[in-house]
Tab-separated table of C-alpha atoms in Angstrom:
chain	number	residue	atom	x	y	z
A	1	UNK	CA	70.497	-87.056	2.853
A	2	UNK	CA	69.650	-87.787	-0.783
A	3	UNK	CA	69.490	-84.079	-1.582
A	4	UNK	CA	72.692	-83.098	0.197
A	5	UNK	CA	75.808	-81.972	-1.669
A	6	UNK	CA	79.103	-80.885	-0.163
A	7	UNK	CA	79.617	-77.203	-1.026
A	8	UNK	CA	82.857	-75.486	-2.003
A	9	UNK	CA	83.185	-72.309	0.034
A	10	UNK	CA	85.676	-69.458	0.181
A	11	UNK	CA	87.696	-69.530	3.404
A	12	UNK	CA	87.546	-66.874	6.065
A	13	UNK	CA	90.982	-65.220	6.176
A	14	UNK	CA	93.119	-62.919	8.294
A	15	UNK	CA	96.590	-61.540	7.543
A	16	UNK	CA	98.995	-62.073	10.429
A	17	UNK	CA	102.762	-61.442	10.478
A	18	UNK	CA	103.336	-62.314	6.829
A	19	UNK	CA	100.822	-65.168	6.691
A	20	UNK	CA	97.290	-65.243	5.316
A	21	UNK	CA	95.530	-67.650	7.656
A	22	UNK	CA	92.546	-69.506	6.167
A	23	UNK	CA	89.765	-71.006	8.300
A	24	UNK	CA	86.246	-72.354	7.958
A	25	UNK	CA	83.248	-70.092	8.199
A	26	UNK	CA	81.163	-69.806	11.386
A	27	UNK	CA	79.536	-73.230	10.892
A	28	UNK	CA	82.839	-74.399	12.418
A	29	UNK	CA	84.760	-72.784	15.223
A	30	UNK	CA	87.438	-71.589	12.778
A	31	UNK	CA	86.684	-67.861	13.190
A	32	UNK	CA	87.687	-68.204	16.865
A	33	UNK	CA	91.258	-68.913	15.707
A	34	UNK	CA	91.247	-65.696	13.684
A	35	UNK	CA	89.661	-63.696	16.494
A	36	UNK	CA	92.410	-64.841	18.835
A	37	UNK	CA	95.049	-63.743	16.323
A	38	UNK	CA	93.344	-60.361	15.910
A	39	UNK	CA	93.340	-59.850	19.691
A	40	UNK	CA	96.953	-60.975	20.105
A	41	UNK	CA	98.212	-58.788	17.249
A	42	UNK	CA	98.292	-55.903	19.727
A	43	UNK	CA	101.056	-57.482	21.840
A	44	UNK	CA	104.783	-58.124	21.515
A	45	UNK	CA	104.541	-61.896	21.701
A	46	UNK	CA	108.054	-62.340	20.325
A	47	UNK	CA	109.383	-60.561	23.405
A	48	UNK	CA	107.692	-63.002	25.772
A	49	UNK	CA	108.836	-66.410	26.975
A	50	UNK	CA	106.495	-68.864	25.159
A	51	UNK	CA	106.523	-71.052	28.272
A	52	UNK	CA	106.203	-68.183	30.747
A	53	UNK	CA	103.243	-67.092	32.855
A	54	UNK	CA	102.797	-63.783	31.005
A	55	UNK	CA	102.453	-65.470	27.613
A	56	UNK	CA	100.164	-68.248	28.873
A	57	UNK	CA	97.957	-65.767	30.753
A	58	UNK	CA	97.633	-63.411	27.792
A	59	UNK	CA	96.833	-66.133	25.251
A	60	UNK	CA	94.342	-67.755	27.643
A	61	UNK	CA	92.455	-64.517	28.282
A	62	UNK	CA	92.284	-63.789	24.546
A	63	UNK	CA	90.913	-67.293	24.009
A	64	UNK	CA	88.177	-66.707	26.590
A	65	UNK	CA	86.968	-63.618	24.729
A	66	UNK	CA	87.001	-65.319	21.323
A	67	UNK	CA	85.163	-68.392	22.612
A	68	UNK	CA	82.552	-66.237	24.331
A	69	UNK	CA	81.813	-64.723	20.914
A	70	UNK	CA	81.638	-68.227	19.488
A	71	UNK	CA	78.797	-69.058	21.884
A	72	UNK	CA	76.870	-65.879	21.101
A	73	UNK	CA	77.403	-65.401	17.376
A	74	UNK	CA	78.518	-68.511	15.451
A	75	UNK	CA	76.173	-70.651	13.387
A	76	UNK	CA	75.459	-71.792	9.834
A	77	UNK	CA	75.803	-68.618	7.704
A	78	UNK	CA	73.190	-69.974	5.285
A	79	UNK	CA	70.619	-69.586	8.071
A	80	UNK	CA	71.829	-66.674	10.178
A	81	UNK	CA	73.592	-63.352	9.662
A	82	UNK	CA	76.895	-63.806	11.484
A	83	UNK	CA	78.665	-60.412	11.864
A	84	UNK	CA	82.060	-61.704	10.730
A	85	UNK	CA	83.359	-58.396	9.380
A	86	UNK	CA	82.730	-56.716	12.710
A	87	UNK	CA	84.061	-59.649	14.777
A	88	UNK	CA	87.394	-59.486	12.913
A	89	UNK	CA	87.628	-55.704	12.533
A	90	UNK	CA	90.566	-53.834	14.135
A	91	UNK	CA	88.213	-51.554	16.046
A	92	UNK	CA	86.306	-54.428	17.597
A	93	UNK	CA	89.562	-56.220	18.452
A	94	UNK	CA	90.882	-53.062	20.135
A	95	UNK	CA	87.686	-52.808	22.161
A	96	UNK	CA	87.836	-56.442	23.243
A	97	UNK	CA	91.574	-56.339	23.949
A	98	UNK	CA	90.949	-53.644	26.564
A	99	UNK	CA	89.092	-56.284	28.630
A	100	UNK	CA	92.280	-58.321	29.137
A	101	UNK	CA	93.768	-57.493	32.510
A	102	UNK	CA	96.414	-58.832	34.848
A	103	UNK	CA	93.965	-61.199	36.580
A	104	UNK	CA	92.122	-64.190	35.140
A	105	UNK	CA	88.523	-63.416	34.238
A	106	UNK	CA	85.775	-65.622	35.642
A	107	UNK	CA	83.077	-64.285	33.303
A	108	UNK	CA	81.857	-65.389	29.889
A	109	UNK	CA	81.935	-62.033	28.069
A	110	UNK	CA	80.644	-61.979	24.479
A	111	UNK	CA	80.965	-58.678	22.684
A	112	UNK	CA	78.542	-56.448	20.765
A	113	UNK	CA	79.862	-56.341	17.179
A	114	UNK	CA	78.324	-53.453	15.250
A	115	UNK	CA	76.279	-52.548	18.325
A	116	UNK	CA	74.348	-55.819	18.261
A	117	UNK	CA	73.260	-57.193	21.620
A	118	UNK	CA	74.734	-60.650	22.323
A	119	UNK	CA	72.408	-63.434	23.345
A	120	UNK	CA	73.837	-66.557	24.916
A	121	UNK	CA	72.010	-69.904	24.854
A	122	UNK	CA	70.672	-71.193	28.161
A	123	UNK	CA	73.485	-73.723	28.590
A	124	UNK	CA	76.024	-70.869	28.416
A	125	UNK	CA	74.078	-68.676	30.815
A	126	UNK	CA	73.891	-71.490	33.383
A	127	UNK	CA	76.381	-74.175	32.316
A	128	UNK	CA	76.599	-77.618	33.872
A	129	UNK	CA	79.283	-78.512	36.364
A	130	UNK	CA	81.326	-81.717	36.111
A	131	UNK	CA	79.714	-84.718	37.737
A	132	UNK	CA	76.128	-83.459	37.437
A	133	UNK	CA	75.333	-85.428	34.285
A	134	UNK	CA	76.366	-88.662	32.657
A	135	UNK	CA	77.125	-89.078	29.009
A	136	UNK	CA	79.239	-87.109	26.560
A	137	UNK	CA	79.769	-87.176	22.839
A	138	UNK	CA	83.403	-86.153	23.179
A	139	UNK	CA	85.708	-89.181	23.359
A	140	UNK	CA	88.353	-87.047	25.049
A	141	UNK	CA	86.123	-86.304	28.067
A	142	UNK	CA	85.206	-88.621	30.910
A	143	UNK	CA	81.371	-88.873	30.797
A	144	UNK	CA	81.038	-88.908	34.589
A	145	UNK	CA	83.510	-86.263	35.726
A	146	UNK	CA	83.796	-84.032	32.688
A	147	UNK	CA	87.582	-84.320	33.001
A	148	UNK	CA	89.970	-84.857	30.071
A	149	UNK	CA	90.963	-88.477	29.671
A	150	UNK	CA	94.719	-88.849	30.088
A	151	UNK	CA	95.039	-92.530	30.850
A	152	UNK	CA	98.267	-93.611	29.207
A	153	UNK	CA	99.340	-94.761	25.778
A	154	UNK	CA	97.423	-98.055	25.632
A	155	UNK	CA	94.149	-96.501	26.771
A	156	UNK	CA	94.549	-93.559	24.395
A	157	UNK	CA	95.095	-95.863	21.423
A	158	UNK	CA	92.112	-98.054	22.310
A	159	UNK	CA	89.757	-95.167	23.031
A	160	UNK	CA	90.236	-93.260	19.794
A	161	UNK	CA	89.452	-89.661	18.991
A	162	UNK	CA	88.749	-87.267	16.161
A	163	UNK	CA	91.097	-87.718	13.185
A	164	UNK	CA	93.178	-85.020	11.522
A	165	UNK	CA	95.548	-85.168	8.575
A	166	UNK	CA	97.681	-82.701	6.595
A	167	UNK	CA	99.100	-83.452	3.143
A	168	UNK	CA	101.421	-81.516	0.823
A	169	UNK	CA	102.709	-82.638	-2.581
A	170	UNK	CA	105.844	-81.704	-4.530
A	171	UNK	CA	104.037	-78.853	-6.279
A	172	UNK	CA	102.910	-77.283	-3.010
A	173	UNK	CA	99.256	-78.303	-3.141
A	174	UNK	CA	98.023	-78.659	0.435
A	175	UNK	CA	95.114	-80.256	2.240
A	176	UNK	CA	94.169	-79.914	5.903
A	177	UNK	CA	91.259	-82.140	6.913
A	178	UNK	CA	89.509	-83.055	10.152
A	179	UNK	CA	87.056	-85.760	9.013
A	180	UNK	CA	85.051	-86.559	12.116
A	181	UNK	CA	81.332	-86.925	12.519
A	182	UNK	CA	80.666	-89.374	15.312
A	183	UNK	CA	81.710	-92.319	17.417
A	184	UNK	CA	79.665	-95.468	17.868
A	185	UNK	CA	80.088	-95.355	21.657
A	186	UNK	CA	78.175	-92.062	21.748
A	187	UNK	CA	76.133	-92.380	18.540
A	188	UNK	CA	74.734	-95.915	18.383
A	189	UNK	CA	72.993	-97.066	15.221
A	190	UNK	CA	69.217	-96.558	15.365
A	191	UNK	CA	67.679	-99.839	14.131
A	192	UNK	CA	64.732	-98.218	12.382
A	193	UNK	CA	67.057	-95.950	10.409
A	194	UNK	CA	70.113	-98.141	9.886
A	195	UNK	CA	72.565	-95.346	10.695
A	196	UNK	CA	73.594	-93.262	13.735
A	197	UNK	CA	72.747	-89.627	14.228
A	198	UNK	CA	75.831	-87.456	13.903
A	199	UNK	CA	77.569	-86.695	17.167
A	200	UNK	CA	78.124	-83.108	16.049
A	201	UNK	CA	74.367	-82.492	16.041
A	202	UNK	CA	74.495	-82.220	19.836
A	203	UNK	CA	76.162	-78.835	19.253
A	204	UNK	CA	72.820	-77.382	18.226
A	205	UNK	CA	70.637	-75.737	20.837
A	206	UNK	CA	66.888	-76.368	20.953
A	207	UNK	CA	66.378	-72.803	22.197
A	208	UNK	CA	64.810	-70.924	19.234
A	209	UNK	CA	66.095	-67.791	17.569
A	210	UNK	CA	69.833	-68.283	18.107
A	211	UNK	CA	72.591	-68.732	15.503
A	212	UNK	CA	73.091	-72.337	16.664
A	213	UNK	CA	69.393	-73.231	17.009
A	214	UNK	CA	68.470	-76.519	15.339
A	215	UNK	CA	66.625	-76.357	11.992
A	216	UNK	CA	66.105	-78.665	8.984
A	217	UNK	CA	69.075	-78.664	6.632
A	218	UNK	CA	71.138	-76.513	8.968
A	219	UNK	CA	74.752	-77.321	9.814
A	220	UNK	CA	75.647	-77.496	13.513
A	221	UNK	CA	78.399	-75.188	14.725
A	222	UNK	CA	81.044	-77.878	14.977
A	223	UNK	CA	84.430	-77.902	16.687
A	224	UNK	CA	86.172	-79.154	13.529
A	225	UNK	CA	88.689	-76.563	12.411
A	226	UNK	CA	91.615	-77.396	10.081
A	227	UNK	CA	93.961	-74.553	9.113
A	228	UNK	CA	95.794	-73.459	5.965
A	229	UNK	CA	98.248	-70.555	5.875
A	230	UNK	CA	99.635	-68.814	2.787
A	231	UNK	CA	102.765	-66.698	2.262
A	232	UNK	CA	102.805	-64.315	-0.702
A	233	UNK	CA	99.685	-66.046	-1.964
A	234	UNK	CA	101.291	-69.497	-2.007
A	235	UNK	CA	100.421	-72.397	0.339
A	236	UNK	CA	102.942	-72.466	3.205
A	237	UNK	CA	101.432	-74.366	6.148
A	238	UNK	CA	98.671	-76.875	6.827
A	239	UNK	CA	97.951	-77.956	10.387
A	240	UNK	CA	95.300	-79.044	12.854
A	241	UNK	CA	94.408	-81.414	15.647
A	242	UNK	CA	91.731	-83.539	17.285
A	243	UNK	CA	90.538	-82.198	20.627
A	244	UNK	CA	87.024	-80.726	20.549
A	245	UNK	CA	87.020	-77.229	22.014
A	246	UNK	CA	90.796	-77.351	22.444
A	247	UNK	CA	91.449	-77.566	18.696
A	248	UNK	CA	91.691	-73.824	18.119
A	249	UNK	CA	93.749	-73.405	21.267
A	250	UNK	CA	96.389	-76.117	20.741
A	251	UNK	CA	96.746	-75.237	17.041
A	252	UNK	CA	97.026	-71.545	17.866
A	253	UNK	CA	99.831	-72.110	20.360
A	254	UNK	CA	101.843	-74.134	17.831
A	255	UNK	CA	101.356	-71.431	15.184
A	256	UNK	CA	102.388	-68.641	17.566
A	257	UNK	CA	105.561	-70.465	18.630
A	258	UNK	CA	106.481	-71.062	14.992
A	259	UNK	CA	105.794	-67.465	13.917
A	260	UNK	CA	107.060	-65.503	16.914
A	261	UNK	CA	109.675	-67.679	18.601
A	262	UNK	CA	111.564	-69.232	15.706
A	263	UNK	CA	110.622	-72.804	16.530
A	264	UNK	CA	110.488	-75.316	13.717
A	265	UNK	CA	107.245	-77.256	13.411
A	266	UNK	CA	108.347	-80.195	15.541
A	267	UNK	CA	109.703	-77.953	18.305
A	268	UNK	CA	106.462	-75.988	18.315
A	269	UNK	CA	104.375	-79.175	18.564
A	270	UNK	CA	106.577	-80.663	21.303
A	271	UNK	CA	106.624	-77.552	23.499
A	272	UNK	CA	104.650	-77.809	26.804
A	273	UNK	CA	100.949	-77.347	26.053
A	274	UNK	CA	98.051	-75.690	27.867
A	275	UNK	CA	94.371	-74.902	27.316
A	276	UNK	CA	91.389	-73.225	28.948
A	277	UNK	CA	88.109	-74.953	29.856
A	278	UNK	CA	86.488	-71.618	30.710
A	279	UNK	CA	83.787	-71.616	28.009
A	280	UNK	CA	80.975	-74.204	27.982
A	281	UNK	CA	81.918	-77.437	26.246
A	282	UNK	CA	80.427	-78.005	22.820
A	283	UNK	CA	79.580	-81.537	23.954
A	284	UNK	CA	76.885	-82.710	26.326
A	285	UNK	CA	76.593	-81.953	29.208
A	286	UNK	CA	78.055	-78.549	28.203
A	287	UNK	CA	80.366	-78.462	31.199
A	288	UNK	CA	82.118	-75.158	31.935
A	289	UNK	CA	84.963	-74.472	34.338
A	290	UNK	CA	85.427	-70.730	34.797
A	291	UNK	CA	89.116	-69.810	35.218
A	292	UNK	CA	90.146	-73.461	34.682
A	293	UNK	CA	93.535	-73.719	32.982
A	294	UNK	CA	95.133	-77.088	32.215
A	295	UNK	CA	98.918	-77.043	31.805
A	296	UNK	CA	101.434	-79.777	31.225
A	297	UNK	CA	103.683	-80.369	34.202
A	298	UNK	CA	106.695	-79.471	32.069
A	299	UNK	CA	105.880	-75.735	32.316
A	300	UNK	CA	107.439	-75.880	35.790
A	301	UNK	CA	106.282	-75.171	39.317
A	302	UNK	CA	107.294	-71.502	39.184
A	303	UNK	CA	105.063	-70.834	36.172
A	304	UNK	CA	102.178	-72.746	37.753
A	305	UNK	CA	102.365	-70.646	40.910
A	306	UNK	CA	102.613	-67.412	38.913
A	307	UNK	CA	99.451	-68.358	36.999
A	308	UNK	CA	97.636	-69.178	40.219
A	309	UNK	CA	98.667	-65.795	41.585
A	310	UNK	CA	96.883	-64.248	38.595
A	311	UNK	CA	93.666	-66.058	39.533
A	312	UNK	CA	93.783	-69.062	37.206
A	313	UNK	CA	92.433	-72.366	38.504
A	314	UNK	CA	95.476	-74.302	37.338
A	315	UNK	CA	95.222	-78.062	36.899
A	316	UNK	CA	98.626	-79.655	36.326
A	317	UNK	CA	98.414	-82.506	33.803
A	318	UNK	CA	100.888	-85.253	32.908
A	319	UNK	CA	104.075	-84.053	31.151
A	320	UNK	CA	103.097	-85.220	27.631
A	321	UNK	CA	99.290	-85.264	27.697
A	322	UNK	CA	97.787	-82.136	26.079
A	323	UNK	CA	97.588	-81.510	22.356
A	324	UNK	CA	97.428	-83.623	19.179
A	325	UNK	CA	98.712	-81.150	16.581
A	326	UNK	CA	100.247	-82.249	13.276
A	327	UNK	CA	101.535	-79.965	10.538
A	328	UNK	CA	103.119	-79.863	7.084
A	329	UNK	CA	104.918	-77.015	5.343
A	330	UNK	CA	106.585	-76.134	2.056
A	331	UNK	CA	109.361	-73.581	1.932
A	332	UNK	CA	111.812	-73.006	-0.911
A	333	UNK	CA	110.722	-76.225	-2.599
A	334	UNK	CA	111.488	-78.283	0.527
A	335	UNK	CA	108.699	-80.195	2.295
A	336	UNK	CA	108.494	-80.373	6.084
A	337	UNK	CA	106.250	-82.271	8.495
A	338	UNK	CA	105.765	-82.607	12.239
A	339	UNK	CA	103.728	-85.082	14.266
A	340	UNK	CA	102.593	-85.034	17.851
A	341	UNK	CA	104.383	-87.607	20.054
A	342	UNK	CA	101.734	-87.566	22.784
A	343	UNK	CA	99.809	-90.844	22.940
A	344	UNK	CA	101.895	-92.253	20.064
A	345	UNK	CA	98.994	-91.590	17.668
A	346	UNK	CA	100.551	-89.095	15.240
A	347	UNK	CA	102.963	-89.774	12.393
A	348	UNK	CA	104.865	-87.744	9.808
A	349	UNK	CA	105.820	-89.496	6.574
A	350	UNK	CA	107.297	-88.466	3.238
A	351	UNK	CA	108.341	-90.004	-0.057
C-alpha cells in the first residue's frame, strides 16, 4: 500500500455514430461496452423499436458475446497481453456478429482474436447455480438465491450499493467516476490488519496462467466502468451506473436510445430497462443463468412472450426496478443532466 500510486492512463476508445467513446482498459470491464458497440454497428438500430423484442434480443445476444470475451481475455494489462486491437477490430466484430441468430444462445462463446485460443477460468466452465452457495460481495444480489434485490424504496436506500457520479463545469470539463471498493457487510475489517480486504479482489481467479489470475501488485478485473464520450474532440457526455455486471449493459442501453432513437438523457434513463445474467457473475459465488433475461414489466406482455418465443428465459421484474444510470452532457454551451428515478437514489443538480 505504501508503494502504490494511482496511474494516469490513456482511455480505450471507439468511434461510434459521431461519438468517440472512452472507457477504461481491460483491468475494468470497460472494453465490453466498446465490443458491444462494435458488434451492434452492423445493424440498423434506429429502425428498430427500442422497447421491442427484436431490439432487446439483438442487444442481449451481442452482450453475451462481449461478456464471454471478458471472461477469457480481460485482466490487468501491466501483467498480461490483452489482445485489445483484435477484440475491437472490424474483422473480428464481423466474425462474432455472424454468431447472432434468431434464437437466444445458451452457450458462453469467447472468440479467438488473432487466432489465439480462448481459455476460460474454471468458474466459467462450470459456473455455480443460484442457491448452491451462501455469501456474495455484490450488495445488489441476494446471497442465498443469487437473485437481484428489488425490495422497495426503503430497503434499497438502507442496503446501499456502488456509487457513481458525473460532473460537468461551465467550460465543458467532465468527470465520470465510479468510486467503489467494498462494503463492510461483505468485507469486514480484519483485526490484525486494521482494514478490510477489497471486495473487488474476489474477481481474481486462483487458477494460474489466466489474465485474471491473482498476483502481487496486480489489479483485479473489476466491474467498475464509467464512460466519457466526445464529439469533434470535445467532451459531450459523461455517464455510468452502479450495478456490478449490469453496468455496461444498462449504460449501453441508455446510450443507444440517446444516439439512435432521439431520446433526451432523462427519457433514455427512464425507458424500460433489461439485462442478461447469462455470463458468470463477477461476484462470489459466480452464479450464471444461461439465457436468463430480466426485463421491467413495462416492456409489456407481448414483448415478453416474443422474447420467450426466441428462447430467452425471461424474468419479469417490477416496473421501475432495473438500472441506476445517471448522465451529464454539454451541447452548444448548455449543460444537461439526468438522474435515475428508480429507488429514489439518484439526483441531478446544477448551479
